[in-house]
Short mmCIF file of C-alpha atoms in Angstrom, two decimals:
data_model
loop_
_atom_site.label_atom_id
_atom_site.label_comp_id
_atom_site.label_asym_id
_atom_site.label_seq_id
_atom_site.Cartn_x
_atom_site.Cartn_y
_atom_site.Cartn_z
CA MET A 1 -25.98 32.56 -158.82
CA TRP A 2 -28.70 35.09 -160.06
CA GLY A 3 -31.26 32.93 -162.03
CA ARG A 4 -31.39 34.76 -165.48
CA GLY A 5 -28.71 37.36 -164.64
CA LEU A 6 -28.88 39.93 -167.22
CA ARG A 7 -32.42 39.61 -167.93
CA GLU A 8 -33.33 39.90 -164.20
CA VAL A 9 -31.27 43.12 -164.20
CA GLU A 10 -32.96 44.28 -167.17
CA SER A 11 -36.69 43.69 -165.63
CA VAL A 12 -35.60 45.53 -162.41
CA TYR A 13 -34.39 48.51 -164.38
CA LEU A 14 -37.73 48.35 -166.59
CA ALA A 15 -39.80 48.14 -163.38
CA THR A 16 -37.84 51.17 -161.82
CA PHE A 17 -36.04 53.65 -163.75
CA GLY A 18 -37.89 52.71 -166.88
CA GLN A 19 -41.25 53.85 -164.96
CA GLY A 20 -39.59 57.09 -164.22
CA ALA A 21 -38.00 56.54 -160.88
CA ARG A 22 -34.74 58.45 -160.56
CA VAL A 23 -33.87 57.38 -156.94
CA VAL A 24 -33.77 53.48 -156.46
CA GLY A 25 -33.05 51.63 -153.35
CA VAL A 26 -32.02 48.05 -153.10
CA THR A 27 -32.39 46.27 -149.64
CA SER A 28 -32.91 42.59 -148.59
CA VAL A 29 -34.56 40.61 -145.93
CA ARG A 30 -31.30 39.54 -144.55
CA GLY A 31 -27.48 40.20 -145.06
CA GLY A 32 -25.63 38.44 -147.55
CA SER A 33 -28.29 38.27 -149.97
CA GLY A 34 -26.65 39.96 -152.93
CA VAL A 35 -27.99 43.53 -152.67
CA SER A 36 -24.47 44.81 -153.55
CA VAL A 37 -24.30 42.77 -156.46
CA LEU A 38 -27.84 43.82 -157.79
CA ALA A 39 -27.30 47.52 -157.10
CA ALA A 40 -24.01 47.71 -158.93
CA ALA A 41 -25.53 45.65 -161.78
CA LEU A 42 -28.41 48.26 -161.99
CA ALA A 43 -26.22 51.17 -161.87
CA GLU A 44 -23.95 49.70 -164.53
CA ARG A 45 -27.25 49.11 -166.56
CA SER A 46 -28.63 52.62 -165.91
CA GLN A 47 -25.30 54.14 -166.92
CA ARG A 48 -25.98 53.22 -170.50
CA HIS A 49 -29.04 55.48 -170.58
CA THR A 50 -27.69 58.34 -168.40
CA ARG A 51 -25.10 59.29 -165.96
CA THR A 52 -25.48 57.28 -162.74
CA LEU A 53 -24.49 57.12 -159.11
CA LEU A 54 -24.48 54.43 -156.63
CA VAL A 55 -24.52 55.41 -153.18
CA GLY A 56 -23.54 52.79 -150.62
CA LEU A 57 -25.23 53.12 -147.52
CA SER A 58 -24.90 49.43 -146.12
CA ASP A 59 -21.60 49.64 -144.51
CA PRO A 60 -21.19 49.24 -140.63
CA THR A 61 -19.92 52.22 -138.54
CA ALA A 62 -16.44 53.03 -139.21
CA ALA A 63 -14.00 50.96 -136.79
CA VAL A 64 -11.50 53.78 -136.28
CA PRO A 65 -11.78 57.59 -137.01
CA ALA A 66 -9.26 57.62 -139.90
CA GLN A 67 -11.65 55.22 -141.73
CA ALA A 68 -14.76 57.41 -141.54
CA THR A 69 -16.70 59.34 -144.11
CA THR A 70 -15.39 62.40 -144.87
CA TRP A 71 -18.57 63.99 -146.04
CA LEU A 72 -22.14 64.43 -144.57
CA PRO A 73 -25.50 64.32 -146.27
CA SER A 74 -25.99 68.00 -145.34
CA ASP A 75 -22.73 68.79 -147.50
CA ASP A 76 -23.37 71.12 -150.49
CA ASP A 77 -20.50 69.57 -152.44
CA VAL A 78 -21.45 66.14 -151.57
CA ALA A 79 -21.26 65.00 -155.27
CA ASP A 80 -17.57 66.09 -155.39
CA HIS A 81 -16.84 63.12 -152.98
CA ALA A 82 -17.95 60.61 -155.81
CA ILE A 83 -15.32 58.44 -157.40
CA ALA A 84 -15.14 56.92 -160.95
CA ASP A 85 -15.99 53.23 -160.73
CA PRO A 86 -14.05 51.00 -163.59
CA ARG A 87 -17.78 49.65 -164.42
CA GLY A 88 -18.68 53.06 -165.75
CA PHE A 89 -20.76 54.75 -162.97
CA ASP A 90 -19.75 56.96 -160.11
CA ALA A 91 -19.70 55.62 -156.50
CA LEU A 92 -20.39 57.24 -153.05
CA VAL A 93 -19.70 55.06 -150.19
CA ALA A 94 -20.75 55.93 -146.72
CA SER A 95 -18.81 54.66 -143.58
CA PRO A 96 -19.74 57.24 -140.96
CA SER A 97 -18.27 57.10 -137.36
CA PRO A 98 -20.60 56.58 -134.44
CA GLU A 99 -21.00 60.46 -134.18
CA GLN A 100 -21.52 60.83 -137.93
CA SER A 101 -24.23 58.19 -138.35
CA PHE A 102 -26.88 60.18 -136.74
CA ALA A 103 -26.58 62.59 -139.85
CA PHE A 104 -27.50 59.79 -142.14
CA ARG A 105 -30.66 58.69 -140.27
CA ASN A 106 -32.59 61.93 -140.89
CA ALA A 107 -34.94 60.78 -144.09
CA THR A 108 -35.56 64.49 -144.95
CA SER A 109 -31.69 65.10 -145.09
CA ILE A 110 -31.38 62.05 -147.11
CA ARG A 111 -33.98 63.35 -149.52
CA GLU A 112 -32.25 66.65 -150.00
CA MET A 113 -28.95 65.10 -150.69
CA PHE A 114 -30.49 63.11 -153.28
CA ASP A 115 -32.20 66.22 -154.53
CA ARG A 116 -28.81 67.64 -154.88
CA LEU A 117 -27.30 64.92 -156.47
CA LEU A 118 -30.04 64.48 -159.13
CA GLU A 119 -28.69 68.12 -160.28
CA VAL A 120 -25.50 66.13 -161.41
CA TYR A 121 -26.73 62.83 -161.96
CA GLY A 122 -29.53 61.43 -164.13
CA ALA A 123 -30.08 58.34 -161.87
CA VAL A 124 -28.98 57.09 -158.26
CA VAL A 125 -28.81 53.55 -157.03
CA VAL A 126 -28.84 53.34 -153.12
CA ASP A 127 -27.28 50.11 -151.76
CA LEU A 128 -29.22 49.90 -148.48
CA ALA A 129 -28.51 47.50 -145.10
CA ALA A 130 -30.63 44.67 -144.87
CA VAL A 131 -33.80 44.99 -143.22
CA GLU A 132 -32.80 42.45 -140.68
CA PRO A 133 -28.81 42.81 -140.91
CA ARG A 134 -26.46 40.38 -139.54
CA GLU A 135 -24.57 43.13 -137.39
CA ARG A 136 -25.32 46.56 -136.32
CA VAL A 137 -25.26 49.06 -139.21
CA ALA A 138 -24.66 52.85 -139.37
CA VAL A 139 -27.74 53.48 -141.43
CA PRO A 140 -30.83 51.43 -140.64
CA VAL A 141 -32.75 50.79 -143.91
CA THR A 142 -36.10 52.20 -142.34
CA SER A 143 -34.49 55.49 -141.84
CA ILE A 144 -33.95 56.21 -145.40
CA ALA A 145 -35.87 54.01 -147.36
CA SER A 146 -38.57 56.39 -147.69
CA ALA A 147 -36.42 58.74 -149.56
CA CYS A 148 -36.16 56.78 -152.23
CA GLU A 149 -38.45 56.92 -155.02
CA SER A 150 -38.61 53.25 -155.60
CA VAL A 151 -37.45 50.29 -153.46
CA VAL A 152 -36.57 46.76 -154.38
CA VAL A 153 -36.28 43.82 -151.85
CA VAL A 154 -33.97 40.80 -152.57
CA CYS A 155 -34.82 37.56 -150.83
CA LEU A 156 -32.85 34.43 -150.63
CA ALA A 157 -34.91 31.45 -152.36
CA GLY A 158 -34.60 28.46 -149.91
CA ARG A 159 -33.36 30.41 -146.74
CA ASP A 160 -35.73 33.40 -146.28
CA THR A 161 -38.99 32.23 -144.78
CA ARG A 162 -42.66 34.04 -145.56
CA SER A 163 -42.76 35.32 -141.98
CA ALA A 164 -39.44 37.02 -142.57
CA LEU A 165 -40.27 38.41 -145.63
CA ALA A 166 -43.58 39.68 -144.32
CA ARG A 167 -41.52 41.46 -141.36
CA ALA A 168 -39.47 43.02 -143.70
CA ALA A 169 -42.33 44.22 -145.93
CA ALA A 170 -44.18 45.44 -142.66
CA ALA A 171 -41.25 47.55 -141.61
CA LEU A 172 -40.67 49.10 -144.81
CA ARG A 173 -44.37 49.82 -145.26
CA GLN A 174 -44.17 51.53 -141.71
CA ALA A 175 -41.39 53.62 -142.84
CA ASN A 176 -43.48 54.55 -145.99
CA ALA A 177 -41.06 53.26 -148.29
CA PRO A 178 -42.18 52.95 -151.79
CA LEU A 179 -41.93 49.38 -152.45
CA GLN A 180 -41.85 48.17 -156.05
CA GLY A 181 -41.23 44.66 -156.04
CA LEU A 182 -39.16 41.61 -155.04
CA VAL A 183 -36.16 40.07 -156.51
CA VAL A 184 -35.52 36.09 -156.08
CA ASN A 185 -31.81 35.17 -155.52
CA ASP A 186 -31.52 31.57 -156.32
CA ARG A 187 -28.10 31.02 -154.77
CA TYR A 188 -29.45 28.49 -152.53
CA ASN A 189 -32.43 27.09 -154.53
CA GLN A 190 -30.41 25.21 -157.32
CA THR A 191 -32.40 22.98 -159.73
CA VAL A 192 -31.48 19.48 -159.75
CA GLY A 193 -29.90 19.96 -163.28
CA GLU A 194 -27.58 22.71 -161.60
CA GLU A 195 -26.44 20.25 -158.93
CA MET A 196 -25.92 17.67 -161.43
CA VAL A 197 -23.68 19.85 -163.44
CA SER A 198 -21.76 21.07 -160.54
CA GLY A 199 -21.05 17.53 -159.36
CA VAL A 200 -20.13 16.06 -162.85
CA SER A 201 -17.93 19.11 -163.68
CA ARG A 202 -15.37 17.79 -161.04
CA PHE A 203 -14.24 15.44 -163.58
CA GLU A 204 -13.77 17.80 -166.37
CA THR A 205 -9.96 17.31 -166.30
CA VAL A 206 -10.14 13.44 -166.29
CA ALA A 207 -12.79 13.10 -168.96
CA PRO A 208 -13.65 16.39 -170.67
CA GLY A 209 -15.49 14.70 -173.65
CA LEU A 210 -17.82 12.70 -171.41
CA VAL A 211 -18.49 15.62 -169.14
CA ASP A 212 -19.56 17.71 -172.20
CA ARG A 213 -21.97 15.05 -173.31
CA ILE A 214 -23.62 14.70 -169.79
CA VAL A 215 -23.92 18.48 -169.24
CA GLY A 216 -25.33 18.72 -172.61
CA LEU A 217 -28.01 16.15 -171.87
CA VAL A 218 -28.80 17.47 -168.39
CA GLN A 219 -29.12 21.09 -169.65
CA ARG A 220 -31.85 19.87 -172.43
CA SER A 221 -33.91 18.11 -169.74
CA ARG A 222 -36.77 20.51 -168.67
CA LEU A 223 -37.74 18.28 -165.69
CA LEU A 224 -34.10 18.60 -164.48
CA ASN A 225 -33.89 22.27 -164.83
CA THR A 226 -37.49 23.13 -163.30
CA LYS A 227 -37.35 25.23 -160.02
CA LEU A 228 -38.93 23.18 -157.24
#
């Protein structure tokens, strides 16, 4: 669960696009941290202000040639490969073959691709792989983070250690990535109140009235809803 949801997305938007950035990358310490969720939400928020493209560069190498991306960063018509997403923005997802993946690892080529895309779009959100991915990825984040104008890092509260976060930050700084800030995903760091509500909700079909009263009491308790 993303803590305050929409307010968090708004905060990220104001700290990135709201400060003049046009290409914002979203990465994480490890895979499965919710980067794609945040990137899509940020693109949806940005679309309310200007035409926005979500570029997916976090997928692993295509398993078979038929699944490989039909475009390369150097293509002049790369924007023509974008497709409309039901949430309002456009999306351009890369799943390169092993041979194609080298074309996506050149920061200069990626930056030039972003420049061409900005002739069509007012904002670009980049869904990046994790700094420490679960599996081998086609486009390592350190290869292209420097091509973004602002980079946000997602970490899992209760899972990511300070040392892991420090390693990720060091790797991004070494790649000259313009680090903007950190977004904390509270999915694995529930408050006592959230745990109680989750548990008591199992009895909703048996005693809905009692469950509603208990949930109300729990949600009104500041102590039970304090992050530890």
